[in-house]
mmCIF file of C-alpha atoms in Angstrom:
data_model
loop_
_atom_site.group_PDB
_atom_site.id
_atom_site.type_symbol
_atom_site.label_atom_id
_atom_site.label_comp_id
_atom_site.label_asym_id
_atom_site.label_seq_id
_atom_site.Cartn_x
_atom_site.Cartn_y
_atom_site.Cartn_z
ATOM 1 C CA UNK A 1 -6.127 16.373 -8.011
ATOM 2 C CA UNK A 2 -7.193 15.643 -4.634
ATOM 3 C CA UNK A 3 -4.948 12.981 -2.696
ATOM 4 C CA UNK A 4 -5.948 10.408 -0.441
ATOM 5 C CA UNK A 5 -5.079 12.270 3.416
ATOM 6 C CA UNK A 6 -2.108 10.958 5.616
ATOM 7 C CA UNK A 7 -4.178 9.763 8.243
ATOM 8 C CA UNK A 8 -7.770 7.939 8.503
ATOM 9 C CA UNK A 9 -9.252 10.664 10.331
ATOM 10 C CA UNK A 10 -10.988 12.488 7.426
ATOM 11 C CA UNK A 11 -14.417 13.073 5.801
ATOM 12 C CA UNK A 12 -16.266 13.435 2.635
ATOM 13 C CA UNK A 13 -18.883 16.476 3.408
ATOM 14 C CA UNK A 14 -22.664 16.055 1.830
ATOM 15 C CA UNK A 15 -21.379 18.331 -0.833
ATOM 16 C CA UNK A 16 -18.574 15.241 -1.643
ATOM 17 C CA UNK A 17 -15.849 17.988 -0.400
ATOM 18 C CA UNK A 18 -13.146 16.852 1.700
ATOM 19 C CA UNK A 19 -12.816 18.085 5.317
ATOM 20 C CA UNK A 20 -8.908 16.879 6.796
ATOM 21 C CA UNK A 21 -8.737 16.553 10.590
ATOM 22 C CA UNK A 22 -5.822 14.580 10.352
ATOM 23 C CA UNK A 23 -3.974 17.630 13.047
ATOM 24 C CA UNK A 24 -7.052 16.595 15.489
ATOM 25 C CA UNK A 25 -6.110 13.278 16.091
ATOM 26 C CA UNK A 26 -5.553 12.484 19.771
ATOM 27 C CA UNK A 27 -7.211 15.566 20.631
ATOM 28 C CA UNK A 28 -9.009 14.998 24.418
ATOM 29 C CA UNK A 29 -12.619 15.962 25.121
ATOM 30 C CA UNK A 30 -13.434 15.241 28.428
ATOM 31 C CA UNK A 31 -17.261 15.239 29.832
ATOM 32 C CA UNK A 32 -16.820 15.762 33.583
ATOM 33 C CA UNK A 33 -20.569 15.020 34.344
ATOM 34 C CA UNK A 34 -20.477 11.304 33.582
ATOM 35 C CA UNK A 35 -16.486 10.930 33.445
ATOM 36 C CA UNK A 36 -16.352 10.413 29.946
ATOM 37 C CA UNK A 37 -13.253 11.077 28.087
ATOM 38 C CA UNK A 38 -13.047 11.420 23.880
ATOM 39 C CA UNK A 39 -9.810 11.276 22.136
ATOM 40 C CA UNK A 40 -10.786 12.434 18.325
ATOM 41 C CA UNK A 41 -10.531 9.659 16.194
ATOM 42 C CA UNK A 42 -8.845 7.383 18.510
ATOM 43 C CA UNK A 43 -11.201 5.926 21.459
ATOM 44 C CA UNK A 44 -13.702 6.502 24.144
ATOM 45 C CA UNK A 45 -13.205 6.005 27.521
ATOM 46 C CA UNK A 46 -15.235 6.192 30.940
ATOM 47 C CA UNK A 47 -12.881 6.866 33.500
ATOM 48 C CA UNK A 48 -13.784 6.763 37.255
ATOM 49 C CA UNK A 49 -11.913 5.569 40.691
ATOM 50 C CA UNK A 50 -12.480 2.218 40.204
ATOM 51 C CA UNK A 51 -10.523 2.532 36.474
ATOM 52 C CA UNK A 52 -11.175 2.736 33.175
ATOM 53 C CA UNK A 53 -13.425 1.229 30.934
ATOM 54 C CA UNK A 54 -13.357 1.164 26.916
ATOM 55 C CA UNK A 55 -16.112 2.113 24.989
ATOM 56 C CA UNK A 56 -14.342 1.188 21.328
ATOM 57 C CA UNK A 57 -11.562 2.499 19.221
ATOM 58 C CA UNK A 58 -11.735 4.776 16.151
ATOM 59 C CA UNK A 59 -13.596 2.974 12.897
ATOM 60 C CA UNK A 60 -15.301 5.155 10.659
ATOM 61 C CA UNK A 61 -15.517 8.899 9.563
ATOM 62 C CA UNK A 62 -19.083 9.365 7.950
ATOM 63 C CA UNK A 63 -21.051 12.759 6.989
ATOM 64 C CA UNK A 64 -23.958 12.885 9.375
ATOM 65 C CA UNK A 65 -27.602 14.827 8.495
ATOM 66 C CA UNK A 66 -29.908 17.108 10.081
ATOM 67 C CA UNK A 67 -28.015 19.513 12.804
ATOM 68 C CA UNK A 68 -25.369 16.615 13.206
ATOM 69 C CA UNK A 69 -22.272 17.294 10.476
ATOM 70 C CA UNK A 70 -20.422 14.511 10.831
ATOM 71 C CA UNK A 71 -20.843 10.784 12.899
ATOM 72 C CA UNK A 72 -17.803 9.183 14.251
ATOM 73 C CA UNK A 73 -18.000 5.387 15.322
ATOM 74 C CA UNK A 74 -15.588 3.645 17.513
ATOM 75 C CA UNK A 75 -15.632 -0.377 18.056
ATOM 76 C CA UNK A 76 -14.440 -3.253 19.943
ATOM 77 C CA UNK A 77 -14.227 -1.601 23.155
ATOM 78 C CA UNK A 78 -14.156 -4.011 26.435
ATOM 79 C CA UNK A 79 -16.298 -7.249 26.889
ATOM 80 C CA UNK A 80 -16.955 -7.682 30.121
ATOM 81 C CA UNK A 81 -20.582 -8.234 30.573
ATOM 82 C CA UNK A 82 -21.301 -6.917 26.439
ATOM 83 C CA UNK A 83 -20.134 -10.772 25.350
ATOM 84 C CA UNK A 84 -23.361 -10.622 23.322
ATOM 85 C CA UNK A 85 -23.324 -7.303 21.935
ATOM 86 C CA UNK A 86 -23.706 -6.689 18.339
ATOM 87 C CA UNK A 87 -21.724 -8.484 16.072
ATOM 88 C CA UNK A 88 -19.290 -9.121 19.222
ATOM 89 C CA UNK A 89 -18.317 -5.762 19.104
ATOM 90 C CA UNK A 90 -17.917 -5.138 22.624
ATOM 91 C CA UNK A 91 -18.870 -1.721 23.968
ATOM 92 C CA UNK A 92 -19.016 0.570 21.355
ATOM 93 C CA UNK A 93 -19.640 4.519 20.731
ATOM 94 C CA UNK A 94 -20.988 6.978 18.310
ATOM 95 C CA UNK A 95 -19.919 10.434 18.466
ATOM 96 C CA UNK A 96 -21.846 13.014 16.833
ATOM 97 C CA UNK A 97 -20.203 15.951 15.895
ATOM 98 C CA UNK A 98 -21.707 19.389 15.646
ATOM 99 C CA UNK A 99 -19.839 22.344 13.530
ATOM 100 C CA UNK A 100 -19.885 25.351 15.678
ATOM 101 C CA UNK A 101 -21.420 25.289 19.191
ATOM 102 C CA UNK A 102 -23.956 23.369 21.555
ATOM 103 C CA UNK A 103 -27.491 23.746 20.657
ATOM 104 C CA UNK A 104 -27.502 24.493 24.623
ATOM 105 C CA UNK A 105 -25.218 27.577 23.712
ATOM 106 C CA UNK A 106 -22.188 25.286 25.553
ATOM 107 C CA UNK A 107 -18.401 25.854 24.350
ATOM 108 C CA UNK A 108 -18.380 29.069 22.644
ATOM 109 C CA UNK A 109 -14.854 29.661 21.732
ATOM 110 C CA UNK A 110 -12.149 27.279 22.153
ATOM 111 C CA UNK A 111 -11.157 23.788 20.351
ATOM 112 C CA UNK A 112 -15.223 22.652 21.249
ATOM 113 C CA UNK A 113 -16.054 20.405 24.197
ATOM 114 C CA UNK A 114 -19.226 17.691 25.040
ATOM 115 C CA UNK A 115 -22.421 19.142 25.121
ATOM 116 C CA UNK A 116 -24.392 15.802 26.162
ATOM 117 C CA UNK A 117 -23.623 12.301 27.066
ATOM 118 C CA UNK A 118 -26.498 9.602 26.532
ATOM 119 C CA UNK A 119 -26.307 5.760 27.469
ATOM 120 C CA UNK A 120 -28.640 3.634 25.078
ATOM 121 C CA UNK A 121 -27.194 0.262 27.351
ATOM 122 C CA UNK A 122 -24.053 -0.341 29.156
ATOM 123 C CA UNK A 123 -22.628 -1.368 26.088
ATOM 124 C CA UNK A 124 -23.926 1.558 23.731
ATOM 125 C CA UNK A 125 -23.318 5.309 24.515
ATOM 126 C CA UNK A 126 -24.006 8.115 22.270
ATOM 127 C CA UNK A 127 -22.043 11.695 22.310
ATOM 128 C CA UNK A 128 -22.347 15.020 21.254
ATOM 129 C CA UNK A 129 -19.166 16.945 20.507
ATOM 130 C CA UNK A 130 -19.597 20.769 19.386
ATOM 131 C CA UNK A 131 -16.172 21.672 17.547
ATOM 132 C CA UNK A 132 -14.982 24.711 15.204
ATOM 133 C CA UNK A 133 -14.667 22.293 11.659
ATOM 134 C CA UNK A 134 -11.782 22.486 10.006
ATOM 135 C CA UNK A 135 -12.425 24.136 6.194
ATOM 136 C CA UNK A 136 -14.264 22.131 3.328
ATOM 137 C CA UNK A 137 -11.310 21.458 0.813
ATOM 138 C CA UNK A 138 -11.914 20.524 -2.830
ATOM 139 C CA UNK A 139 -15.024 18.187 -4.130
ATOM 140 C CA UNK A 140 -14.121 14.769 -4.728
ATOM 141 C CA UNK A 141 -15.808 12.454 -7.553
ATOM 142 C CA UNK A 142 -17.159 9.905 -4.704
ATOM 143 C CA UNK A 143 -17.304 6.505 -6.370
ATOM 144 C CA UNK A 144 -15.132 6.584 -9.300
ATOM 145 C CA UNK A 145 -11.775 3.929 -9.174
ATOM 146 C CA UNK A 146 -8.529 3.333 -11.320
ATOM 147 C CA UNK A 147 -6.952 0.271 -11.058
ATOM 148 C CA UNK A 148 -4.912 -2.515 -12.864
ATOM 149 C CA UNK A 149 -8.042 -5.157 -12.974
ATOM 150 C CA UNK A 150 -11.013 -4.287 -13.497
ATOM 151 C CA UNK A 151 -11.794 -4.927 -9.511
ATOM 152 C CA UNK A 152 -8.897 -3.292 -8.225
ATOM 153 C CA UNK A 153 -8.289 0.283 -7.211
ATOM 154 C CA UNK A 154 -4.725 0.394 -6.544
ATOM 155 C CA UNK A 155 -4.525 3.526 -7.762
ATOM 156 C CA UNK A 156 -7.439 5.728 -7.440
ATOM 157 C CA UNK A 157 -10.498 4.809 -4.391
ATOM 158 C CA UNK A 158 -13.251 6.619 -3.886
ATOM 159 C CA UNK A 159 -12.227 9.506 -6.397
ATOM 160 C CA UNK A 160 -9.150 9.731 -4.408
ATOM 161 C CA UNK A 161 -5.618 9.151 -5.826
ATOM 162 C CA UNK A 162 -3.899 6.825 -3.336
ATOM 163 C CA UNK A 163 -0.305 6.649 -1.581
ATOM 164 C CA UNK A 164 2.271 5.883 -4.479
ATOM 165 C CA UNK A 165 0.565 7.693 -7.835
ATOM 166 C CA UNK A 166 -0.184 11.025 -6.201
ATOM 167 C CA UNK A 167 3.440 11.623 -7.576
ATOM 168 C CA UNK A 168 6.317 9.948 -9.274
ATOM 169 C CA UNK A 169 7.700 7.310 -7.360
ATOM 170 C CA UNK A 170 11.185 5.161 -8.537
ATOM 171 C CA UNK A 171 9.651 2.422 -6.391
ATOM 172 C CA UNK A 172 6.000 2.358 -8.228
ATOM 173 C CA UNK A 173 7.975 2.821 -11.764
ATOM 174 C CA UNK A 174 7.510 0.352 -14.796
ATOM 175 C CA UNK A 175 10.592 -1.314 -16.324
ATOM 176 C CA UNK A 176 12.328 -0.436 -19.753
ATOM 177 C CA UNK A 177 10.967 -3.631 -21.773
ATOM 178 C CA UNK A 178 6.948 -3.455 -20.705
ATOM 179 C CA UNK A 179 5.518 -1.293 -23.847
ATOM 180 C CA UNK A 180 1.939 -0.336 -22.012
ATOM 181 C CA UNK A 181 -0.149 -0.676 -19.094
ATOM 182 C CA UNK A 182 -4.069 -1.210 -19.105
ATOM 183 C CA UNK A 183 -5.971 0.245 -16.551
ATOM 184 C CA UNK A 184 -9.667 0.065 -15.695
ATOM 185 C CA UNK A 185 -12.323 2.640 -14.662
ATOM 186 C CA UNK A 186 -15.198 2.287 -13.079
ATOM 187 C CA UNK A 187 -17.784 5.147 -11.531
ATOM 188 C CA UNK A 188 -21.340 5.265 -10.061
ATOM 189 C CA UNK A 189 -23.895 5.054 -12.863
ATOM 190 C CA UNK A 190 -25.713 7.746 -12.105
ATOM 191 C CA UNK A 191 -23.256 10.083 -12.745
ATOM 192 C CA UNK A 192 -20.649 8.250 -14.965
ATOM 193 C CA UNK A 193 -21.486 10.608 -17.814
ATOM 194 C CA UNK A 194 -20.010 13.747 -16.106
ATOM 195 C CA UNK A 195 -16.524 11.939 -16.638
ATOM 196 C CA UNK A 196 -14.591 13.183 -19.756
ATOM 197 C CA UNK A 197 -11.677 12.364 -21.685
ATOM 198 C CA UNK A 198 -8.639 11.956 -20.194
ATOM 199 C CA UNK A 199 -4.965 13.558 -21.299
ATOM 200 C CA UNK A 200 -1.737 13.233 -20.680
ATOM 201 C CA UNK A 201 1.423 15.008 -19.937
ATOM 202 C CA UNK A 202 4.958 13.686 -20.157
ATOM 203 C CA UNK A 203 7.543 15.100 -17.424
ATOM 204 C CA UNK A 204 10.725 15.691 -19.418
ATOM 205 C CA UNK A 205 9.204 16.362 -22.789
ATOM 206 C CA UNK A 206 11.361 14.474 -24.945
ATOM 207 C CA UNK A 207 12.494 10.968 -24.358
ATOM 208 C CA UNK A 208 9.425 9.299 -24.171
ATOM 209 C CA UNK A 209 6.601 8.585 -26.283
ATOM 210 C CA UNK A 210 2.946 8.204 -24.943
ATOM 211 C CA UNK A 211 -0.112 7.765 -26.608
ATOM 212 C CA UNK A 212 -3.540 6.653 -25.377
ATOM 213 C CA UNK A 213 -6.178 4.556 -26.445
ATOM 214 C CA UNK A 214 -9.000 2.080 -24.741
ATOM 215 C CA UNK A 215 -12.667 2.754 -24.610
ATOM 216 C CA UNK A 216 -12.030 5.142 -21.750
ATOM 217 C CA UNK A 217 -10.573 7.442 -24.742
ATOM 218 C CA UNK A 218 -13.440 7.655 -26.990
ATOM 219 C CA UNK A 219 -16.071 9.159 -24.562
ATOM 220 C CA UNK A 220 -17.931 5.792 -23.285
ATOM 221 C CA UNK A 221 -19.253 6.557 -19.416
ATOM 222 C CA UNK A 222 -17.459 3.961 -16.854
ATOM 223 C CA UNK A 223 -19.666 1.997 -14.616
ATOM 224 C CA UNK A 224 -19.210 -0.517 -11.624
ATOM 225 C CA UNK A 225 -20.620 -3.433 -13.999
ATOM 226 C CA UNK A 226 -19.187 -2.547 -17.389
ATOM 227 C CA UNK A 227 -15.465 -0.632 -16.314
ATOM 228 C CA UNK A 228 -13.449 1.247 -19.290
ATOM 229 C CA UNK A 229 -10.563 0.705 -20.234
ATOM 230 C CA UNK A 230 -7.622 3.353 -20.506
ATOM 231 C CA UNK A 231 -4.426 1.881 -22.397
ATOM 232 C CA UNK A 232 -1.320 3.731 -21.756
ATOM 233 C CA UNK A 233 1.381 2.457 -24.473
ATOM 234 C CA UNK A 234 4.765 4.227 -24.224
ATOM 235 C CA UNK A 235 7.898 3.852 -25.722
ATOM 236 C CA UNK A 236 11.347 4.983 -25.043
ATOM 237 C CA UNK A 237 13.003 7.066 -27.252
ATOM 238 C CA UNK A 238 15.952 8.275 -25.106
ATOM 239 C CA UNK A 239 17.607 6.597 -22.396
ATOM 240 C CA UNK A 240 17.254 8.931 -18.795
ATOM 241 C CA UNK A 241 18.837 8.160 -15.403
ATOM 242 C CA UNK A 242 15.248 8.925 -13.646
ATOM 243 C CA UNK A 243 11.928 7.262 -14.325
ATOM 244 C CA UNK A 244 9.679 9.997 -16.669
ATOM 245 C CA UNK A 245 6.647 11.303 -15.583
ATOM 246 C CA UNK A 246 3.393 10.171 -16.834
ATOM 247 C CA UNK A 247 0.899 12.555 -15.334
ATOM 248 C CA UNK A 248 -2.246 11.431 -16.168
ATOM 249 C CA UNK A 249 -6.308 13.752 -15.418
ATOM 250 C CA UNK A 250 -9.226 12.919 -16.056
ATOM 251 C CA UNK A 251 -11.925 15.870 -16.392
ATOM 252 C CA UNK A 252 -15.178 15.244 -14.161
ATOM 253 C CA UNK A 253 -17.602 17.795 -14.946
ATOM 254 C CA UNK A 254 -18.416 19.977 -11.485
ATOM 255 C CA UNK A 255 -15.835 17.967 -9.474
ATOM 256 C CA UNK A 256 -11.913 18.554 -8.765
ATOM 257 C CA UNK A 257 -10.201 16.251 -11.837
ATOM 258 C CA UNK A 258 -9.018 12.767 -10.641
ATOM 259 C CA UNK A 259 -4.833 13.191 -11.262
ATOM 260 C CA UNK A 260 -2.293 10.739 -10.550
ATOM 261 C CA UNK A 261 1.513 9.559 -11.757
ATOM 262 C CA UNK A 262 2.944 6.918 -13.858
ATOM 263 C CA UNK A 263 6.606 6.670 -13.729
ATOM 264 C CA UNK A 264 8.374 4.563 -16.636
ATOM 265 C CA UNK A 265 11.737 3.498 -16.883
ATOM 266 C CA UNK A 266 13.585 4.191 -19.664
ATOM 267 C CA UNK A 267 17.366 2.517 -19.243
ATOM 268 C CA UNK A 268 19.956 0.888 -21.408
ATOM 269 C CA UNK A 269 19.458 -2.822 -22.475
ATOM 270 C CA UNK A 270 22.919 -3.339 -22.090
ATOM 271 C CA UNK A 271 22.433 -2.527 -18.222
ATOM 272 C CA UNK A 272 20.565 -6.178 -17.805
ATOM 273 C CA UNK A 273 23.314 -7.762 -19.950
ATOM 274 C CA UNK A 274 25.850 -6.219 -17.389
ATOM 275 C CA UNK A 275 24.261 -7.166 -14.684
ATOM 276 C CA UNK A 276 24.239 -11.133 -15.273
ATOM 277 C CA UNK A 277 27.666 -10.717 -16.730
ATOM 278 C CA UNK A 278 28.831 -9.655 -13.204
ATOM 279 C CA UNK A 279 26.508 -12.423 -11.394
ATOM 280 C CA UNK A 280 28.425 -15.121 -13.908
ATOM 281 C CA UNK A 281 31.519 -13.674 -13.114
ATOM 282 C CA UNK A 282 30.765 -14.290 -9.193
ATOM 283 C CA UNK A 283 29.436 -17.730 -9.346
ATOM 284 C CA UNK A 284 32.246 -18.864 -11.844
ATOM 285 C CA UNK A 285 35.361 -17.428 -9.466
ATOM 286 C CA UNK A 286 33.373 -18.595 -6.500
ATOM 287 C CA UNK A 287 33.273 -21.989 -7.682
ATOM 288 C CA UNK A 288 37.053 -21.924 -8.785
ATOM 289 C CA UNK A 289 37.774 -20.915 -5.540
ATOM 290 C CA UNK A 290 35.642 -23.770 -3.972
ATOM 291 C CA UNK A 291 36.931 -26.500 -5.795
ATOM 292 C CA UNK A 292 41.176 -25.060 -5.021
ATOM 293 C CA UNK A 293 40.328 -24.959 -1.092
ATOM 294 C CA UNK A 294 38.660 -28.509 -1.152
ATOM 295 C CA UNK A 295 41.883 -29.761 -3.278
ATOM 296 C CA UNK A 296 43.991 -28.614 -1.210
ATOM 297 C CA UNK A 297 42.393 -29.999 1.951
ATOM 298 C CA UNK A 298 41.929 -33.337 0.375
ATOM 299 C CA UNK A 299 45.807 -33.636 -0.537
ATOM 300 C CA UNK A 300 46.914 -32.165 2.828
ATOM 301 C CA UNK A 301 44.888 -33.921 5.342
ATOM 302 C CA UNK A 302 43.567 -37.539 3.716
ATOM 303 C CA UNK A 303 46.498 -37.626 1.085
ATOM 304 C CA UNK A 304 46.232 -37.919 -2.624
ATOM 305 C CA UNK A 305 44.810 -40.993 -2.898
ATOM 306 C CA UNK A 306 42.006 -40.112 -1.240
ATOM 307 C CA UNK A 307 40.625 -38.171 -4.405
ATOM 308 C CA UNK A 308 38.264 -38.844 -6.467
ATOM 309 C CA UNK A 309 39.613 -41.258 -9.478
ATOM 310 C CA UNK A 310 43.493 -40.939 -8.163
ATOM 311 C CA UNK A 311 43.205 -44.988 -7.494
ATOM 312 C CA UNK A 312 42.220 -45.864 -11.297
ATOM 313 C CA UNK A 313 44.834 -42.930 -12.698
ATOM 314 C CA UNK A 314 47.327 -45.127 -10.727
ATOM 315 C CA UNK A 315 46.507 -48.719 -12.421
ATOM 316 C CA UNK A 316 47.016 -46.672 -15.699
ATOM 317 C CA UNK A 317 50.258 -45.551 -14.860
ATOM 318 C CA UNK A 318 51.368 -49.034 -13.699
ATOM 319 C CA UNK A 319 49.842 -50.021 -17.090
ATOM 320 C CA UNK A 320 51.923 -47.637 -19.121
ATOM 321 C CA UNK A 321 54.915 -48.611 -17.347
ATOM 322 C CA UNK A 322 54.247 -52.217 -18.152
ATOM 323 C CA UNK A 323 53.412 -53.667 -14.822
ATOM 324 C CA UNK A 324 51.308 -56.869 -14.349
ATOM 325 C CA UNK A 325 48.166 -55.874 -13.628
ATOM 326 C CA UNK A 326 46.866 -59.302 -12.555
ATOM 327 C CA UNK A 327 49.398 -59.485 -10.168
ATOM 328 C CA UNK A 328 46.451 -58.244 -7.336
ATOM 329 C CA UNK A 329 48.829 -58.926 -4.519
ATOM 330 C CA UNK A 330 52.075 -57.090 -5.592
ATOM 331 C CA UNK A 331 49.228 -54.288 -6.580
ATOM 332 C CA UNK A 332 48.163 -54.041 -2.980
ATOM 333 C CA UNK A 333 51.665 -54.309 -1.328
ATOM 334 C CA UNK A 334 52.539 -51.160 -3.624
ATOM 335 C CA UNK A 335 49.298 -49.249 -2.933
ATOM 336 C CA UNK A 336 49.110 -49.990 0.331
ATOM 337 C CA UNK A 337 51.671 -51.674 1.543
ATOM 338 C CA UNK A 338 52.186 -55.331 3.162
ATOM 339 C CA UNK A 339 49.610 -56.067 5.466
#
């Protein structure tokens, strides 16, 4: 399983193998001949008396070819007098970087340094930057996606598993009552036929039961036009105070296998029962208590008549008493009093 790194700054090699320089980031390189100044994977900067000028901040990590390993470009730097620049992008930079040392025999030892600065404009500059690479790690499956449409890669991007499936999270978990989740897979054409069935395994054993099916199952290749489907359907058999583990790979022939998590709830029904019964509970004494206070202020600040309905339970008293109700003055004088 190879997991999408903590940071941006990192690389897929030309051998699709990941190279993590997320500990590089911030890292200065400064190039005293031209007062240039390059923070790995954050910006460039030409610094002189007169201040400091921005040549673009950190975009994209890319593999590079020939004697060049890997190409770092860095956008949107300051505008002033590059208004028309490329896309608006302001002054910008590309950073070449070299694995090992200058091909002048510069910065032998050490964390690396600048072996040559070149402007293309006063917008554009171009750098080389000799540095000891951090080690190749795993091959990733560049290409292939798992996500919830068949669009989508919430889960897996680029063959790498992303921030919330790499493991079993409470937060990413599915609830008790959903029965099964579909998810779609999709991988470059030419080599969707090196990905192979996928399995599963269920994190504790018992409790939960799993099962698979889909196109994605039965051996069909996944491409970018026509995705597969993989159909996880599970059912609780035991209630458990922690999501289970669905750990879910999927074999790609001469690649590391694409891994991630599915966590599923399995609680008691009753819980959701419980839980509204408190709610009604709340509302029901809250609205008691409501309609007690506003009582109570009604009788002892405006008096009793001033409630709702008080004047008509009054005529039916006098009614039931056997008082003339026509009798609209004597009514008055007794309600009100004379005026």
């Amino acid at each position: 399983s190879v997991a999408v790194p903590s940071s941006s700054c990192y690389v897929l090699d030309n051998s699709s193998r990941l190279v993590d320089f997320s500990s590089w980031i911030g890292h200065p390189f400064e190039y005293e001949g031209k007062d240039l100044m390059v923070r790995f994977c954050k910006d460039v900067e030409r610094r002189s008396q007169t201040g400091y000028v921005d040549f673009g901040r950190f975009n994209y990590f890319i593999s590079g070819s020939g004697r060049v390993d890997f190409v770092q470009g860095f956008y949107n730097g300051d505008l002033a007098n590059c208004e028309y620049s490329y896309d608006k992008l302001g002054r910008t930079a590309q950073v070449n970087i070299i694995c090992g040392n200058c091909w002048n025999g510069q910065c032998k030892g050490g964390l690396g340094c600048i072996c040559n600065v070149t402007y293309e404009s006063d917008c554009r500059v171009f750098i080389e930057l000799a540095i000891p690479c951090e080690k190749p790690g795993p091959r990733v499956f560049e290409g292939f996606t798992v996500g919830f449409h068949p669009r989508s890669w919430e889960i897996v991007y680029n063959g790498l598993t992303q921030p919330g499936y790499e493991k079993s999270y409470k937060d990413f978990s599915f609830s008790t009552e959903q029965t099964h989740v579909t998810l779609y897979m999709t991988a470059i054409a030419s080599l969707s036929s090196l990905v192979r069935k996928p399995f599963i395994k269920v994190h504790p054993v018992k409790g939960l039961e799993v099962s698979l099916s889909g196109s994605g199952t039965n051996g069909n290749s996944p491409t970018t036009l026509s995705p597969t489907l993989l159909i996880v359907h599970w059912r609780c058999l035991k209630v458990h105070d922690k999501p289970y583990e669905v750990n879910v790979t999927i074999p790609i022939e001469g690649y590391e296998p694409v891994q991630f998590f599915l966590a599923k709830k399995c609680e008691s029904r009753e819980q959701g029962w419980a839980i509204f019964g408190v709610i009604s509970c709340v509302f029901f004494v809250s609205s008691t208590l409501f309609c007690c206070v506003g009582f109570i202020y009604k009788t002892r600040v405006e008096g009793i008549d001033a409630l709702p309905g008080m004047t008509t339970l009054s005529a039916c008293l006098e009614i039931a008493s056997g008082a003339d109700i026509n009798a609209e003055a004597s009514w008055e004088e007794k309600t009100y009093g004379s005026i």
